[in-house]
PDB file of C-alpha atoms in Angstrom:
ATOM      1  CA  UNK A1379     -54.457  15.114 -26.321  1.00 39.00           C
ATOM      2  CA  UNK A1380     -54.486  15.291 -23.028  1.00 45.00           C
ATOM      3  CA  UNK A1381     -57.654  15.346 -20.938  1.00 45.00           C
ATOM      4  CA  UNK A1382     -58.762  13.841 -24.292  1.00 46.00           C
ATOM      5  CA  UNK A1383     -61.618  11.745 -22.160  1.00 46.00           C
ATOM      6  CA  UNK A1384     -63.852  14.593 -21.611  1.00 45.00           C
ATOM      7  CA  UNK A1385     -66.919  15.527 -23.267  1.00 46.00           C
ATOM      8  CA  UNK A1386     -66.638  18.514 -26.023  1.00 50.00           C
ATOM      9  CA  UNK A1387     -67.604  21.884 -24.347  1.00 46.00           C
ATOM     10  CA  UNK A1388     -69.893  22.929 -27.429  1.00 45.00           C
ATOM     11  CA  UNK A1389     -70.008  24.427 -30.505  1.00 47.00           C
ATOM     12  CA  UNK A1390     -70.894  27.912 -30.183  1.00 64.00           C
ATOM     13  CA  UNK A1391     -67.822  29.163 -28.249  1.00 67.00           C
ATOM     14  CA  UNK A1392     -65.265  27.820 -26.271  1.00 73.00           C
ATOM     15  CA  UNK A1393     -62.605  29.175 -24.055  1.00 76.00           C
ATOM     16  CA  UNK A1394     -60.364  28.012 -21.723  1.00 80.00           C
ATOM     17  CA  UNK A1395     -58.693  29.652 -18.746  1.00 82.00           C
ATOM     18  CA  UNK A1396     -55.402  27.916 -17.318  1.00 80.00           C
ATOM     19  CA  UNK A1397     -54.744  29.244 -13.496  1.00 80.00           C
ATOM     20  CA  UNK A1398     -51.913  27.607 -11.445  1.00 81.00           C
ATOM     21  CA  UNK A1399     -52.323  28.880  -7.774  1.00 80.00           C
ATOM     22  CA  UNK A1400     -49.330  30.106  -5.952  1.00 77.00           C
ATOM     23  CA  UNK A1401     -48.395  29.237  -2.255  1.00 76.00           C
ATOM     24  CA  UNK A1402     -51.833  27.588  -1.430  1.00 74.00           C
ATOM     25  CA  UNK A1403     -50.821  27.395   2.453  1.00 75.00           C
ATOM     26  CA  UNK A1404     -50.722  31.113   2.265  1.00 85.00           C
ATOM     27  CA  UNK A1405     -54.191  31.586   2.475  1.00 87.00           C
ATOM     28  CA  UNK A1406     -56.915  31.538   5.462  1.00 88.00           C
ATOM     29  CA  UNK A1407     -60.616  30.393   4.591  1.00 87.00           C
ATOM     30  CA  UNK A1408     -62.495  33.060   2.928  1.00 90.00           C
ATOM     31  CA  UNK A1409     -59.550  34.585   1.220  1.00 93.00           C
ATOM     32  CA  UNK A1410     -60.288  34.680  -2.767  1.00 94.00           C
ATOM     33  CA  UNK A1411     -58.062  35.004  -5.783  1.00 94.00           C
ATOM     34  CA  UNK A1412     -59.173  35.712  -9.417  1.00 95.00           C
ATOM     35  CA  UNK A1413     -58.336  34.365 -12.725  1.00 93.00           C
ATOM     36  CA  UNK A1414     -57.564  36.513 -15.415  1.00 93.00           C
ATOM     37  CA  UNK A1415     -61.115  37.444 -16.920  1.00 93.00           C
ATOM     38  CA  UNK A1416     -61.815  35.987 -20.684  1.00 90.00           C
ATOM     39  CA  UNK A1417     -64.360  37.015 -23.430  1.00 88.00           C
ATOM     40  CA  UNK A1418     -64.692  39.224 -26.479  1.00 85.00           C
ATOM     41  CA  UNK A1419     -65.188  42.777 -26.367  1.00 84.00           C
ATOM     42  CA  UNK A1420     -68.559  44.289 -25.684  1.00 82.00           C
ATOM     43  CA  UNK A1421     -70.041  40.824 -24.545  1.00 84.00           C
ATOM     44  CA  UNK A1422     -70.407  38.952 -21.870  1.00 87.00           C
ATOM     45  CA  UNK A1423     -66.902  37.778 -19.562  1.00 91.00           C
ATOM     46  CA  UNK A1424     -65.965  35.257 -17.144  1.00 92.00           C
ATOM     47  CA  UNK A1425     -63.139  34.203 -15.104  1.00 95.00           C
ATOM     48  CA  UNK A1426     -62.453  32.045 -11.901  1.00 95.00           C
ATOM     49  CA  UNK A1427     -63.235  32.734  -8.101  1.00 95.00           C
ATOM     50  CA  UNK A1428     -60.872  30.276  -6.565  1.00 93.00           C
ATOM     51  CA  UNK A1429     -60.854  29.849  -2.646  1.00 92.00           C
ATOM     52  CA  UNK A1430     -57.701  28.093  -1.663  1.00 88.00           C
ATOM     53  CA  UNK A1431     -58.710  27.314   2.028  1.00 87.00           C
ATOM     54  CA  UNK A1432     -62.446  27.290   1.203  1.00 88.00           C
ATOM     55  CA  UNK A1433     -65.707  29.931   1.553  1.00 88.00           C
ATOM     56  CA  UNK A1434     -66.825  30.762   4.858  1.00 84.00           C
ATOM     57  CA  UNK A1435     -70.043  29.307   5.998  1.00 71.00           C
ATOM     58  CA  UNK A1436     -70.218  26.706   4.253  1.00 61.00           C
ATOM     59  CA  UNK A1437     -72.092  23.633   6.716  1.00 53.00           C
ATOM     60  CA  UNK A1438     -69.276  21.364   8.058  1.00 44.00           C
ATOM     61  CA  UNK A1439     -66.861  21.951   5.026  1.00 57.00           C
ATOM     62  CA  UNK A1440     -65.897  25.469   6.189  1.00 54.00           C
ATOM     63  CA  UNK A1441     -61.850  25.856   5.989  1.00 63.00           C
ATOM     64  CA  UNK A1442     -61.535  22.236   4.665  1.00 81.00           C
ATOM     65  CA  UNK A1443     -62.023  22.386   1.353  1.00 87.00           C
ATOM     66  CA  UNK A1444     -60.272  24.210  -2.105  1.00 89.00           C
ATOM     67  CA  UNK A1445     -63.777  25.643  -3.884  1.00 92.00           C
ATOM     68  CA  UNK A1446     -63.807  27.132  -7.495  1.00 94.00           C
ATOM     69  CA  UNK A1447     -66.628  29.031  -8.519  1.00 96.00           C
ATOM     70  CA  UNK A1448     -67.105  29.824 -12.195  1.00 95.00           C
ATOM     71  CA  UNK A1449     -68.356  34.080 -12.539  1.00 96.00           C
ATOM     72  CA  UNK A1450     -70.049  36.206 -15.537  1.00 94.00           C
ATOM     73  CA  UNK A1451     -69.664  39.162 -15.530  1.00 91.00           C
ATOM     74  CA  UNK A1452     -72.448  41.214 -18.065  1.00 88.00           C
ATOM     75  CA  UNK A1453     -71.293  43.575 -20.810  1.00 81.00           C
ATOM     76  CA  UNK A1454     -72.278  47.537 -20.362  1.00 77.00           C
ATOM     77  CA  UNK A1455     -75.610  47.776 -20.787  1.00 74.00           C
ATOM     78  CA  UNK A1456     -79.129  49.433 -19.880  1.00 70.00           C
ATOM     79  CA  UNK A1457     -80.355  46.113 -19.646  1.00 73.00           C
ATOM     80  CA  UNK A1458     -80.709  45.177 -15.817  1.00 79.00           C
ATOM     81  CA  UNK A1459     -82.537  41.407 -16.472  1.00 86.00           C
ATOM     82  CA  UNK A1460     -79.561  39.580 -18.669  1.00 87.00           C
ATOM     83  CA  UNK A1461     -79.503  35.753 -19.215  1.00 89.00           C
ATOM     84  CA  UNK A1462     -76.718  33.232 -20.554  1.00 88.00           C
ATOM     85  CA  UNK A1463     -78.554  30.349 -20.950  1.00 89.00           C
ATOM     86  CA  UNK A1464     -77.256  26.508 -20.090  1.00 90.00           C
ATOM     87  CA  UNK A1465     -74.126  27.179 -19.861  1.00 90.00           C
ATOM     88  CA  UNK A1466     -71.445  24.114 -19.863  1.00 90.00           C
ATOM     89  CA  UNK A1467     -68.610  24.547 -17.800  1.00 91.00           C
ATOM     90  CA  UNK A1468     -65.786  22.337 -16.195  1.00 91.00           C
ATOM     91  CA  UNK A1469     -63.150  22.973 -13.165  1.00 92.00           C
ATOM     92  CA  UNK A1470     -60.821  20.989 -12.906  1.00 91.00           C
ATOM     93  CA  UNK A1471     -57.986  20.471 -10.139  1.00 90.00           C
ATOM     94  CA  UNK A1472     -54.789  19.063 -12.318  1.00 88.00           C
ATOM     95  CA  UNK A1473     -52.701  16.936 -10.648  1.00 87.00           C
ATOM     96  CA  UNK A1474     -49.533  15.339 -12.490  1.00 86.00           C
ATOM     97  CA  UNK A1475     -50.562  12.075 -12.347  1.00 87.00           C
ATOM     98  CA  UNK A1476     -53.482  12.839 -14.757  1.00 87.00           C
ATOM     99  CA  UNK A1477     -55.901   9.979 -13.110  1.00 89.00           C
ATOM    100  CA  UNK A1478     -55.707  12.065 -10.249  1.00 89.00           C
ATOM    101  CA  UNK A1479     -57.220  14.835 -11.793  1.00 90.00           C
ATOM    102  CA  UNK A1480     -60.425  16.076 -10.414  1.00 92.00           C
ATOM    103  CA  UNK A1481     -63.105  17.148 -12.764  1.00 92.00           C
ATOM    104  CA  UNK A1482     -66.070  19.016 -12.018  1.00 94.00           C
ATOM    105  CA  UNK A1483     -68.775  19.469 -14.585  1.00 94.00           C
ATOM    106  CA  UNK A1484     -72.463  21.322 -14.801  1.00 94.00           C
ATOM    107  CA  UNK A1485     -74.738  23.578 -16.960  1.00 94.00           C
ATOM    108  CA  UNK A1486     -76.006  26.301 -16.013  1.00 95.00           C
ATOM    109  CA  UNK A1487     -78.572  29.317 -16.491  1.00 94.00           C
ATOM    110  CA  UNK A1488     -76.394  32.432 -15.698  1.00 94.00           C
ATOM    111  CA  UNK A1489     -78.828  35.894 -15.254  1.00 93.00           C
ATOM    112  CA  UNK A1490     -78.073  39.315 -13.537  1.00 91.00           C
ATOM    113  CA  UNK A1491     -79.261  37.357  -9.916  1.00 93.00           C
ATOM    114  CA  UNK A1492     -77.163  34.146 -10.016  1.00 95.00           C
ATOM    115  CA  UNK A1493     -73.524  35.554 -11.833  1.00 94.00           C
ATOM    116  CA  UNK A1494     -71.523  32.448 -10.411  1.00 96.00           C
ATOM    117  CA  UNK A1495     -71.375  28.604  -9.928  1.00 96.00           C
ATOM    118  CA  UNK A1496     -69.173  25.923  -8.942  1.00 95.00           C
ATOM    119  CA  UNK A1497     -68.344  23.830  -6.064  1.00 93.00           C
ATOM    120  CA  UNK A1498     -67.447  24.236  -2.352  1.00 91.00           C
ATOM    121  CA  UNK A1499     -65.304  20.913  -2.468  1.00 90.00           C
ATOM    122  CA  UNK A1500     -62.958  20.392  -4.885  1.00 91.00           C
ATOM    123  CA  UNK A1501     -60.014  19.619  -3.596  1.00 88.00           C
ATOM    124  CA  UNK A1502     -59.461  18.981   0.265  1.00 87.00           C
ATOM    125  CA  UNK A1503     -56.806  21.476   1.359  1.00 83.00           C
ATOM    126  CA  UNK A1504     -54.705  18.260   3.137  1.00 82.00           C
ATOM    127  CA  UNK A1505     -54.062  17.038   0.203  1.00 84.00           C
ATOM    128  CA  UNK A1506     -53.686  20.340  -1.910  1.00 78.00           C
ATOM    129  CA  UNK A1507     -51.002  21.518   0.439  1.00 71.00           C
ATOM    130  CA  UNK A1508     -49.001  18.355   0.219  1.00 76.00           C
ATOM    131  CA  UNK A1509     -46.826  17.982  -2.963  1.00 77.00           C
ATOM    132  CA  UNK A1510     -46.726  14.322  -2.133  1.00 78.00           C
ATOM    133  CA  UNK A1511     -50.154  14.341  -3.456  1.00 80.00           C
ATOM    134  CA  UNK A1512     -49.258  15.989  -6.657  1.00 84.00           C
ATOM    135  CA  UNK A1513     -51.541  19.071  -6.599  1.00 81.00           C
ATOM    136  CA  UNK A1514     -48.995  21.357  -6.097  1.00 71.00           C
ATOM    137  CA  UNK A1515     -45.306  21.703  -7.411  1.00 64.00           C
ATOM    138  CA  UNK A1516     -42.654  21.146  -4.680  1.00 56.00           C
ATOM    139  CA  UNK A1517     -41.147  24.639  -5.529  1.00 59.00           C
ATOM    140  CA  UNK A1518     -44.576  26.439  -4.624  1.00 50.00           C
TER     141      UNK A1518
END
């Protein structure tokens, strides 16, 4: 299977959302796209916060950078203090040479304060926006 080297994500539940970004040059620093959001009714979702050109104000990486952030979103509720405790996530940049591939892993405590996580620098965006470098299709 492919990507068959990385640890399992867990037993309790496991999802897996599959974004391909279009056009990455399109995009100044800042700019954000979403993933589609995934979860089961009534419960708690999540989805992607992908910056192709990379967050603003972020030390000397700012506009330099591809950053994914993983985001919960809490079910309707009356409960303002919510917790989703350690958490085990991966992002990972595919390329199609599949060493290439960048993984980023981490657990975390999600609660109604701290609803995302993830990385500044993934990807740099010199590389993402070259297809020679196999991040993006040549047709994109």
């Amino acid at each position: 299977a492919r990507f068959g080297h990385l640890p399992p994500m867990g037993q309790t539940r496991s999802e897996k959302i599959v974004f391909k970004l279009k056009s990455p040059r399109k995009y100044s620093e800042g700019d954000f796209v979403y993933s589609r959001t995934m979860g089961p009714p009534r419960s708690f979702k999540w989805r992607l916060k992908v910056y192709p050109s990379g967050t603003l104000g972020t030390a000397s990486q700012n506009g330099k950078n591809l950053s994914a952030f993983v985001e919960v979103i809490s079910p309707p509720s009356d409960m303002p203090m919510w917790e989703c405790k350690s958490v085990r996530y991966l992002i990972l940049a595919i390329n199609r040479d599949e060493e290439n591939t960048i993984c980023k892993m981490d657990a975390f405590t999600f609660n109604a304060q701290k609803i995302d996580r993830g990385w500044h620098c993934i990807v740099p965006i010199s590389l993402l926006a070259d297809s020679f470098y196999g991040f993006v299709d040549e047709n994109d």
